[in-house]
Tab-separated table of C-alpha atoms in Angstrom:
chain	number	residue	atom	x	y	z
A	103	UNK	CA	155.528	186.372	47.513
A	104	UNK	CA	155.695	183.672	44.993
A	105	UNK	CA	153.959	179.833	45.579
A	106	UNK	CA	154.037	176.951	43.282
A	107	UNK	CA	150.962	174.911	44.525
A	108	UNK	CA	149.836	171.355	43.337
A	109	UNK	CA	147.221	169.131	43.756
A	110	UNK	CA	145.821	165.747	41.959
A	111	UNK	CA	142.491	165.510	43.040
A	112	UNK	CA	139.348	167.466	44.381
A	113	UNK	CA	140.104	166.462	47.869
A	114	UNK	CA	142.970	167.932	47.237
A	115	UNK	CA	141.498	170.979	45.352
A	116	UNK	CA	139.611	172.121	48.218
A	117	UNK	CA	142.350	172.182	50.563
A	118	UNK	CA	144.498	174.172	48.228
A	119	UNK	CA	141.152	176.847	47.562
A	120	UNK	CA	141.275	177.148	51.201
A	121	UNK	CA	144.798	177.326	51.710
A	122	UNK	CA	145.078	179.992	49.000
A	123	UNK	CA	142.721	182.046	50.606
A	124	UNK	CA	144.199	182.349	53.365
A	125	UNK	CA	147.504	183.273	52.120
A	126	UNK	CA	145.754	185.704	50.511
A	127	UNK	CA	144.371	187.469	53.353
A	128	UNK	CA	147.812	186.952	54.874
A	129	UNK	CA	149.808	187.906	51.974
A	130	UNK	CA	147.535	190.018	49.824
A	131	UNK	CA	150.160	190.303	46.978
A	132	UNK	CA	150.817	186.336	46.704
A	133	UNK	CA	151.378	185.161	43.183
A	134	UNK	CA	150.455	181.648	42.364
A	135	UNK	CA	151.457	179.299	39.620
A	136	UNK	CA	151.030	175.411	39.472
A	137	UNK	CA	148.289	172.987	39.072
A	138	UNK	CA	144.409	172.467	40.786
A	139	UNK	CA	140.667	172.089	40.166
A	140	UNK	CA	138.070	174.908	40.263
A	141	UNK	CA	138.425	175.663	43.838
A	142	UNK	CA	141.799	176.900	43.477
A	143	UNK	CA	141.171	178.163	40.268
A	144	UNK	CA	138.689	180.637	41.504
A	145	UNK	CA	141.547	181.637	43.695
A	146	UNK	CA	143.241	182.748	41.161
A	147	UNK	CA	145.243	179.948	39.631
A	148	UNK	CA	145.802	179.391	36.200
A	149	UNK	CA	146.290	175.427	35.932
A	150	UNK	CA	149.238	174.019	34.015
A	151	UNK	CA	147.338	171.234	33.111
A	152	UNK	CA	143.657	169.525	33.637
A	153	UNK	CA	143.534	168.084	37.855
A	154	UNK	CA	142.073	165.699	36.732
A	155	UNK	CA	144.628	164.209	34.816
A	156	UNK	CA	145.993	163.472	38.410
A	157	UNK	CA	143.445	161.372	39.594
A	158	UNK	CA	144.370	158.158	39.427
A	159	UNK	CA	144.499	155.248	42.440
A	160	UNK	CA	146.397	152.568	42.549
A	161	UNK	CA	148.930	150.095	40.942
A	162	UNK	CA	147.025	148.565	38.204
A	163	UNK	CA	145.231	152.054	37.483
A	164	UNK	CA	148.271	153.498	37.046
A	165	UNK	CA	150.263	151.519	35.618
A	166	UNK	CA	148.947	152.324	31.753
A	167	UNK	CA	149.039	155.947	32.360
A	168	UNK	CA	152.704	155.646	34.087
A	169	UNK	CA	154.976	157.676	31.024
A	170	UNK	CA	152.544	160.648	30.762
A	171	UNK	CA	152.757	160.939	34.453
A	172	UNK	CA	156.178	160.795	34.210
A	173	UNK	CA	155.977	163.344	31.955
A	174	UNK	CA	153.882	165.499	34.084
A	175	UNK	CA	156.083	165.184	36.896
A	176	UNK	CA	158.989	166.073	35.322
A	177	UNK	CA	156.769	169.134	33.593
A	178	UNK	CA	155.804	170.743	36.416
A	179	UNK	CA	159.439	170.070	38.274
A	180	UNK	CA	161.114	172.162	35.532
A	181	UNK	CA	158.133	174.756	35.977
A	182	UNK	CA	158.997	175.249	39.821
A	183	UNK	CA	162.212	175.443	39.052
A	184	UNK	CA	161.976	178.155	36.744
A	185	UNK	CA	159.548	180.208	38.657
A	186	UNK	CA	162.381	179.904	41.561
A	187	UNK	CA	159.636	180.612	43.768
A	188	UNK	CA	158.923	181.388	47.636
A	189	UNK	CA	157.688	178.315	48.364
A	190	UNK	CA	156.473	175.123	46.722
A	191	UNK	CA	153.401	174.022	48.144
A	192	UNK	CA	152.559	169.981	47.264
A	193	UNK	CA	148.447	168.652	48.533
A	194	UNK	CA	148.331	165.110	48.994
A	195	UNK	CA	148.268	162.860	46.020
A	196	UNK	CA	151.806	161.901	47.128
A	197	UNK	CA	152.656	159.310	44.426
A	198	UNK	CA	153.099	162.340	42.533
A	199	UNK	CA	153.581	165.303	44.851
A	200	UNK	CA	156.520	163.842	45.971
A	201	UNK	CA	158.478	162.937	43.283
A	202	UNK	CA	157.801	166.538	42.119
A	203	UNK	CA	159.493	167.306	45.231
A	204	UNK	CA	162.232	165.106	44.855
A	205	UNK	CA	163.430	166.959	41.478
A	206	UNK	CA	163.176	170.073	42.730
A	207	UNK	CA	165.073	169.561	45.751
A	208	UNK	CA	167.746	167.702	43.509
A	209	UNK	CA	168.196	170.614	41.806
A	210	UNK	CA	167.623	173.832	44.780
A	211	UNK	CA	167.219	174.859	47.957
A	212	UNK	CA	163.485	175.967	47.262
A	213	UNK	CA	161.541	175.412	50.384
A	214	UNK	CA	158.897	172.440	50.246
A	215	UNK	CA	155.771	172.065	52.208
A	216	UNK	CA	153.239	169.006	52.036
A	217	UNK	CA	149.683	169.628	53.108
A	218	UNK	CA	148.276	166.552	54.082
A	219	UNK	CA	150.328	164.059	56.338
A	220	UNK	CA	150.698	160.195	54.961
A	221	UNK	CA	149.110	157.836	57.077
A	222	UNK	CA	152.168	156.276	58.292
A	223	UNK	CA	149.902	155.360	61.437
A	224	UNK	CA	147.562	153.286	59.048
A	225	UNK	CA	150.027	151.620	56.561
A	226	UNK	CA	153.654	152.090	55.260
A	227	UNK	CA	155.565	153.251	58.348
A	228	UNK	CA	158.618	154.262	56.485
A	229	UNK	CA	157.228	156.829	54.036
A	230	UNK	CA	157.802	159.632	56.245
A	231	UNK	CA	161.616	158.927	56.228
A	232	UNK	CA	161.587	159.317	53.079
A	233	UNK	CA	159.281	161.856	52.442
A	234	UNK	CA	161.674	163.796	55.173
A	235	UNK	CA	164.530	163.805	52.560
A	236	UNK	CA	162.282	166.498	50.182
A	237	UNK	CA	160.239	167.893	52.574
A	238	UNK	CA	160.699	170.612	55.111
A	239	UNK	CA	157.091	171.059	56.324
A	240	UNK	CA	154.012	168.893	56.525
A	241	UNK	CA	150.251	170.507	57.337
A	242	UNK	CA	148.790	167.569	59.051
A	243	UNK	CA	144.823	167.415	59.188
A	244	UNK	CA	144.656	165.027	62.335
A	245	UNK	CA	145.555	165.733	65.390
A	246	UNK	CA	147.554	162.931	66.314
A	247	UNK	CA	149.786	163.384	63.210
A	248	UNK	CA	152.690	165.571	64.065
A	249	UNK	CA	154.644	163.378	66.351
A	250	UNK	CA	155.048	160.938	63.400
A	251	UNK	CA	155.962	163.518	61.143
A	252	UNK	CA	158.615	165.369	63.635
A	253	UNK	CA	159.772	162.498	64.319
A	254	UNK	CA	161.292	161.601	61.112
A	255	UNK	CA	162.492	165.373	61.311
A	256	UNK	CA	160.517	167.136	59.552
A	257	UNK	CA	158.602	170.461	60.533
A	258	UNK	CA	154.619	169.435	61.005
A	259	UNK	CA	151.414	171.685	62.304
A	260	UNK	CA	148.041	170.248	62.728
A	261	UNK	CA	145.392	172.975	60.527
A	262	UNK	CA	142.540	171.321	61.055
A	263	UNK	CA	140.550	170.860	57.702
A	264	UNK	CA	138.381	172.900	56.126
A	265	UNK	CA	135.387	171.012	55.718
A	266	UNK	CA	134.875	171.974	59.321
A	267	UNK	CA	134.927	175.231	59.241
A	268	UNK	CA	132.429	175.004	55.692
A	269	UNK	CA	128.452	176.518	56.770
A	270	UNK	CA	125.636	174.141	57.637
A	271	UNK	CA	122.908	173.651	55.027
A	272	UNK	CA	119.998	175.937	56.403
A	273	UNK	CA	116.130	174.442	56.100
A	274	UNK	CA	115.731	176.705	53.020
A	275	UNK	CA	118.751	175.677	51.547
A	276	UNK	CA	117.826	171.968	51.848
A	277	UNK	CA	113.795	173.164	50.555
A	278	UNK	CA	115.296	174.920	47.344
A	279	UNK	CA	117.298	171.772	46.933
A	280	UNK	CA	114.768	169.181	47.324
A	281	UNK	CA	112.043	171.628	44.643
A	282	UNK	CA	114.817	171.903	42.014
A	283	UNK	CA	115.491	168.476	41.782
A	284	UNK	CA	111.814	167.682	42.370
A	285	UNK	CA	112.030	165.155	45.458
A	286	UNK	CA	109.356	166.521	47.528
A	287	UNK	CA	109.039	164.956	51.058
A	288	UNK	CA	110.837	161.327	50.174
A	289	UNK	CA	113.243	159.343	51.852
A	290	UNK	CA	116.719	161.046	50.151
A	291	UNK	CA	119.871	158.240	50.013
A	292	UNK	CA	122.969	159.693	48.514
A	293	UNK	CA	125.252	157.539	46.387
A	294	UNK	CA	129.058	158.205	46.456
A	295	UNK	CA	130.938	155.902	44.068
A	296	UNK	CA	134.182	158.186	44.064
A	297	UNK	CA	136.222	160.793	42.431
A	298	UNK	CA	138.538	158.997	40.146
A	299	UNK	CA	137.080	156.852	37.017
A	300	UNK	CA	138.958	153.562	38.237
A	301	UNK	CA	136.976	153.927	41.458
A	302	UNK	CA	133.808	154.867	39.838
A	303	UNK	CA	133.884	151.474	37.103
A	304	UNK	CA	134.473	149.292	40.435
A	305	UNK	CA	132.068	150.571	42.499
A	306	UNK	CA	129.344	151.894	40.649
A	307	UNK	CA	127.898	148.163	39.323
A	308	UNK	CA	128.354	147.302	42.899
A	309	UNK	CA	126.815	150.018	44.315
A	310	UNK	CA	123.828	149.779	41.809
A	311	UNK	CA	123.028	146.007	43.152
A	312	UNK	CA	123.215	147.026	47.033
A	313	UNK	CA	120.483	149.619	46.459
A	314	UNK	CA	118.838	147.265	43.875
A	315	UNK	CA	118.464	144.901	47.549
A	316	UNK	CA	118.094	148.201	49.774
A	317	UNK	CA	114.876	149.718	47.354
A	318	UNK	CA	113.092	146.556	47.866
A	319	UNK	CA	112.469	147.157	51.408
A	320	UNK	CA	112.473	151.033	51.158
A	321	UNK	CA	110.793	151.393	47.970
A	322	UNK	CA	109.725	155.463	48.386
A	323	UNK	CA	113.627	156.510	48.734
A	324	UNK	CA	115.213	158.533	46.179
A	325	UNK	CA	118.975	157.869	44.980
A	326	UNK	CA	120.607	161.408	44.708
A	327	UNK	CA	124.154	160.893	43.247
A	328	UNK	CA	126.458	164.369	43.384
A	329	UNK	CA	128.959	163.603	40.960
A	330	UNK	CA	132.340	165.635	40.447
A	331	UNK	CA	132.423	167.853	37.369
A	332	UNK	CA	134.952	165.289	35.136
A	333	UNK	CA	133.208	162.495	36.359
A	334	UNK	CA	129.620	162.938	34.956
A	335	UNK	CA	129.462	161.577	31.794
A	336	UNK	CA	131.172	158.438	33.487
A	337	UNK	CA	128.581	158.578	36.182
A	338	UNK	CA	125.727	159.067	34.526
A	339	UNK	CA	127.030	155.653	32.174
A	340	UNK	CA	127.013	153.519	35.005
A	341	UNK	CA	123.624	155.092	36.175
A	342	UNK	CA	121.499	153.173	33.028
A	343	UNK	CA	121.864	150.302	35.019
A	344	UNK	CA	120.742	151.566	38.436
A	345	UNK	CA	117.257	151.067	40.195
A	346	UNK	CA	115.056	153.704	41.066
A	347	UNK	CA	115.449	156.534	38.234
A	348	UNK	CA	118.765	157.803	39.893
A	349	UNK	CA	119.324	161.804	39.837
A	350	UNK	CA	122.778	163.163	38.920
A	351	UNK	CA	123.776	166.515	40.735
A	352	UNK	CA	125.674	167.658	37.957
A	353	UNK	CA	128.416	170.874	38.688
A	354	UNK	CA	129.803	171.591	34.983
A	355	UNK	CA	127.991	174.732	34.466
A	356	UNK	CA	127.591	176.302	37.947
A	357	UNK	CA	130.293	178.521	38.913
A	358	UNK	CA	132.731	176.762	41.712
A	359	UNK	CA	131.180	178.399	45.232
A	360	UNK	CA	127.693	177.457	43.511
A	361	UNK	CA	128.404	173.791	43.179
A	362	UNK	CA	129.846	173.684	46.212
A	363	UNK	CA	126.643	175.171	47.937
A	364	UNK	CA	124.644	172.712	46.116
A	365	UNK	CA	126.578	169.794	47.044
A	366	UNK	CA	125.963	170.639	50.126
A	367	UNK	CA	122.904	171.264	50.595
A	368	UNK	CA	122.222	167.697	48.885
A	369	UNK	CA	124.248	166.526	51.761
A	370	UNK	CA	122.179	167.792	54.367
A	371	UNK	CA	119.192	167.113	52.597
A	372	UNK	CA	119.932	163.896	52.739
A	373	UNK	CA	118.802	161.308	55.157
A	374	UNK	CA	121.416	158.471	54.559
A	375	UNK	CA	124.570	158.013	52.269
A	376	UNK	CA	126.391	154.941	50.792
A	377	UNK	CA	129.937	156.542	50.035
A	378	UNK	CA	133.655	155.525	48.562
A	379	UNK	CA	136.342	156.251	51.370
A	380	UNK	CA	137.856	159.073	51.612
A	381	UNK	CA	136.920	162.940	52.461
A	382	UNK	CA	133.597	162.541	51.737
A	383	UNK	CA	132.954	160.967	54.674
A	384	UNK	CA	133.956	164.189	56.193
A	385	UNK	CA	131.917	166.348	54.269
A	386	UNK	CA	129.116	163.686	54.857
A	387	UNK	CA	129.881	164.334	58.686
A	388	UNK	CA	129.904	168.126	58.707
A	389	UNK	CA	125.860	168.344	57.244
A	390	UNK	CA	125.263	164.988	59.977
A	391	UNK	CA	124.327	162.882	57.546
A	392	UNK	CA	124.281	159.183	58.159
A	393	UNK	CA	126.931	157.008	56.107
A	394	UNK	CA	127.553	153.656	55.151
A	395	UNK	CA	131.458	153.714	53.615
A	396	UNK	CA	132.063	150.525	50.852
A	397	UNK	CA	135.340	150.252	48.946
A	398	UNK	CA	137.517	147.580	47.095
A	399	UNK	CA	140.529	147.978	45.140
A	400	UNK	CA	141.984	145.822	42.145
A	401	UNK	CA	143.430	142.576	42.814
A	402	UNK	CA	146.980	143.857	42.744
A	403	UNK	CA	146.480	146.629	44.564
A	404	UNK	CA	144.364	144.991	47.442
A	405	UNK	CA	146.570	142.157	47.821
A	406	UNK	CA	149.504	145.137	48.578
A	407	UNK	CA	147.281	146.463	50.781
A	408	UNK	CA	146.104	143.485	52.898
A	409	UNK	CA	149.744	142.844	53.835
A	410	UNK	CA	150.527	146.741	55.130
A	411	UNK	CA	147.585	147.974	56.462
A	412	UNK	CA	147.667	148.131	60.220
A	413	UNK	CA	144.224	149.314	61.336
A	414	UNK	CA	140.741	148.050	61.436
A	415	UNK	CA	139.049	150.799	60.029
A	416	UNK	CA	139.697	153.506	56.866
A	417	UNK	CA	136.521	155.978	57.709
A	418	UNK	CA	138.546	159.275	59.436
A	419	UNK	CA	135.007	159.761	61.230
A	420	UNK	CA	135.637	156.327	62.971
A	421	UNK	CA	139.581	157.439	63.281
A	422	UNK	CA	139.185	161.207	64.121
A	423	UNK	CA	136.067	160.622	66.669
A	424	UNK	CA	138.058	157.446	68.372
A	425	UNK	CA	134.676	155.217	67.645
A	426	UNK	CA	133.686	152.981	65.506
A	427	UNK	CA	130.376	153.714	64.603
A	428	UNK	CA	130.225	154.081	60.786
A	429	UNK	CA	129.966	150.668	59.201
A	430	UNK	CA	132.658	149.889	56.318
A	431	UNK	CA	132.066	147.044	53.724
A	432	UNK	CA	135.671	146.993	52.828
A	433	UNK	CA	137.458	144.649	49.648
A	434	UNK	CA	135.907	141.223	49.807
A	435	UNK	CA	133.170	142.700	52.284
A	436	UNK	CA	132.322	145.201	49.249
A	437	UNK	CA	129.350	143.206	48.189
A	438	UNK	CA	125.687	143.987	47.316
A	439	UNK	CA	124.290	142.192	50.066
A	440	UNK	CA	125.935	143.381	53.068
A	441	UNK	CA	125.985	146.928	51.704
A	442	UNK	CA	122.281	146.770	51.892
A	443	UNK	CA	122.216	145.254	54.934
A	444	UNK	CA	124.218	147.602	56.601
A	445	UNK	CA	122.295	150.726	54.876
A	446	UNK	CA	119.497	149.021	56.728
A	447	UNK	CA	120.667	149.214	59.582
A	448	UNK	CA	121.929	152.710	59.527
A	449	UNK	CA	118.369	153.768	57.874
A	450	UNK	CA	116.922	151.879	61.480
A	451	UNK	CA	119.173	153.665	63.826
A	452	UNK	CA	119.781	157.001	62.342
A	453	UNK	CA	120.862	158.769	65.524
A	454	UNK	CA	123.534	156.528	66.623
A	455	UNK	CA	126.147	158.294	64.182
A	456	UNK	CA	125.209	161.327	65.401
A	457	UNK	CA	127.824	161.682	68.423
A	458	UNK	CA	130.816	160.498	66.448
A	459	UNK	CA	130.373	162.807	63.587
A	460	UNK	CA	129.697	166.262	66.016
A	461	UNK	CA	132.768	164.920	67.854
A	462	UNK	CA	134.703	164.614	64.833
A	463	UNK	CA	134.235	168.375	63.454
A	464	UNK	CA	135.367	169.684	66.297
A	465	UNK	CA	138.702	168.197	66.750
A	466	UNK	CA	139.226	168.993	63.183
A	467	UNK	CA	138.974	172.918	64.201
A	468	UNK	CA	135.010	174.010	64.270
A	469	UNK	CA	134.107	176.651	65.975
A	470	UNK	CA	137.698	178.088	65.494
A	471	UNK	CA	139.760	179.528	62.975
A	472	UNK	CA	139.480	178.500	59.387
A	473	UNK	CA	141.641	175.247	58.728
A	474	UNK	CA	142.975	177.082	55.352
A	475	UNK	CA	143.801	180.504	57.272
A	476	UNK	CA	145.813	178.645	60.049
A	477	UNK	CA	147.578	176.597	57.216
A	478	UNK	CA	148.288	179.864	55.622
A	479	UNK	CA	149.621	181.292	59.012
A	480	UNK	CA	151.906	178.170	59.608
A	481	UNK	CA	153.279	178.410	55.958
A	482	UNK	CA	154.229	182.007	56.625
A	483	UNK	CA	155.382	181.580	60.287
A	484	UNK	CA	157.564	178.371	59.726
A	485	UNK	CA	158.973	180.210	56.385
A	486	UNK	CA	160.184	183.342	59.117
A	487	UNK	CA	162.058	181.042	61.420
């Protein structure tokens, strides 16, 4: 069996490690070709091209970097068409994952599967009638997802996601964590500015001011800031500005499974996070730490979003648990002041997240089968007929 896999980010990255796995197991002579991050790497893929090259938000961010992604796209179009594989498996990152897909269904009958759903039931209604004109089968991660997904006629399964089926930092994990880093018994805060470098330069200064505010009042907590591997040097930047001697958790030189074990045993080490949107939040949830989620966009791109966004929260803990118990200091609420404030109020009431998040991993699938084997299992079953 032959797979073409994709992703743009290491959201995305994980899901595909996962996912590859389990075909894997499934499929033990599965060849893969494509592009992905260390995760998927380690599973055997030999990436076309850097991930991270992917990683990019946005209108304005993308906007400069629009012809080489162009390029890309049409790169890795011809290379799926060339492989004529089994399948052509595209994770998130749809700006690009899609018009991938559109190419290569222009030009075949190769069979196209999307892991990760778009939130049609947040913003932008009408993407999944279009996305049904290149795709045959979405993997959603939310439960509630495949009725809007069948019902632009397209094949759909909710998987679960992976990060709920990932261990729980033991006490010794969280020990040998806390001694190499050297933060003995003090308060831990985690700092999340993002994955992507547009996301990081927004963010970080803002970041930097809200625990600038929050350190005054809680003056023995450490900042712990687990940055992704291309991301460092841009991290660590932004961190010469930052109050309270910051430590980086820096990946580059661990192998993936390592980092991964480390990152989460900062996690659960942790007694309170301030984090971008996304994922994380999930990951966040799965060790039961805490969170405060902040976020803006450009001015472009937030003015788009203001108009199409139909919900009153982003944070899939809030979404997947049906609560609405993680504060969000979203666009022009993304300032240093009521960041602190809210990380106040979080650090005050600890246990009130606590509910929401345990509810949360286990409608995404723990306790049961892996999210990547089931995604596996639906790729193969849907691909028999």
């Amino acid at each position: 069996m032959r797979v073409f896999v994709v992703a743009g980010e290491p959201s995305g990255d994980r899901l595909g490690g996962a996912l590859m796995e389990g075909l894997r197991s499934l499929q033990p002579y599965v060849q893969f070709d494509g592009v992905g991050g260390p995760l998927m790497q380690a599973q055997g893929l030999n990436s076309r091209f850097p991930m991270s090259e992917l990683s990019v938000m946005g209108l304005v961010e993308v906007l400069p970097k629009f012809f080489h992604l162009k390029r890309r796209i049409a790169e890795t179009a011809q290379a799926v068409l060339d492989m004529q594989p089994d399948v052509l498996i595209t994770i998130d990152s749809p700006d690009f994952s899609l018009r991938v897909a559109k190419l290569v269904k222009a030009q075949s009958n190769i069979r196209t599967v999307h892991y990760v759903a778009p939130s049609v039931w947040a913003w932008r209604p009408g993407r999944a009638d279009k996305m049904a004109k290149v795709i045959d089968h979405v993997l959603a991660l939310l439960p509630f997802e495949p009725p809007y997904m069948e019902r632009a006629g397209m094949e759909c399964d909710f998987v679960g996601h992976p990060v709920a089926s990932e261990p729980i930092a033991t006490e010794d994990d969280i020990a040998a964590f806390r001694n190499a880093y050297d933060l003995g018994d003090a308060p831990i805060l985690l700092a999340l500015p993002g994955s992507r470098r547009g996301e990081v330069d927004r963010l970080a200064p803002v970041f930097g001011q809200a625990l600038d505010l929050y350190l005054r009042d809680h003056p023995d907590t450490r900042i712990v800031v687990p940055a992704v591997a291309h991301m460092v040097e841009t991290v660590q930047a932004h961190l010469e500005n930052w109050p309270g001697h910051p430590v980086v958790v820096d990946p580059r030189n661990l192998p993936a499974d390592e980092a991964t074990a480390q990152k989460r045993a900062g996690f659960a080490a942790a007694d309170l996070a301030l984090a971008a949107s996304g994922t994380v939040s999930l990951e966040l949830a799965a060790q039961a730490t805490p969170m405060v989620i902040a976020y803006r966009l450009s001015w472009l791109t937030q003015k788009m979003a203001e108009r199409m966004v139909k919900l009153d929260t982003v944070t899939l803990v809030n979404l997947v648990s049906e609560t609405r118990t993680v504060p969000e200091c979203l666009l022009d609420d993304c300032q240093p002041d009521k960041i602190a404030e809210a990380l106040g109020q979080v650090a005050a009431t600890p246990d009130l997240q606590q509910q929401a998040m345990a509810e949360t991993m286990q409608r995404l699938g723990r306790g049961g089968e892996a999210p990547g084997l089931r995604a596996a299992r639906a790729v193969l079953e849907r691909m028999a007929g």
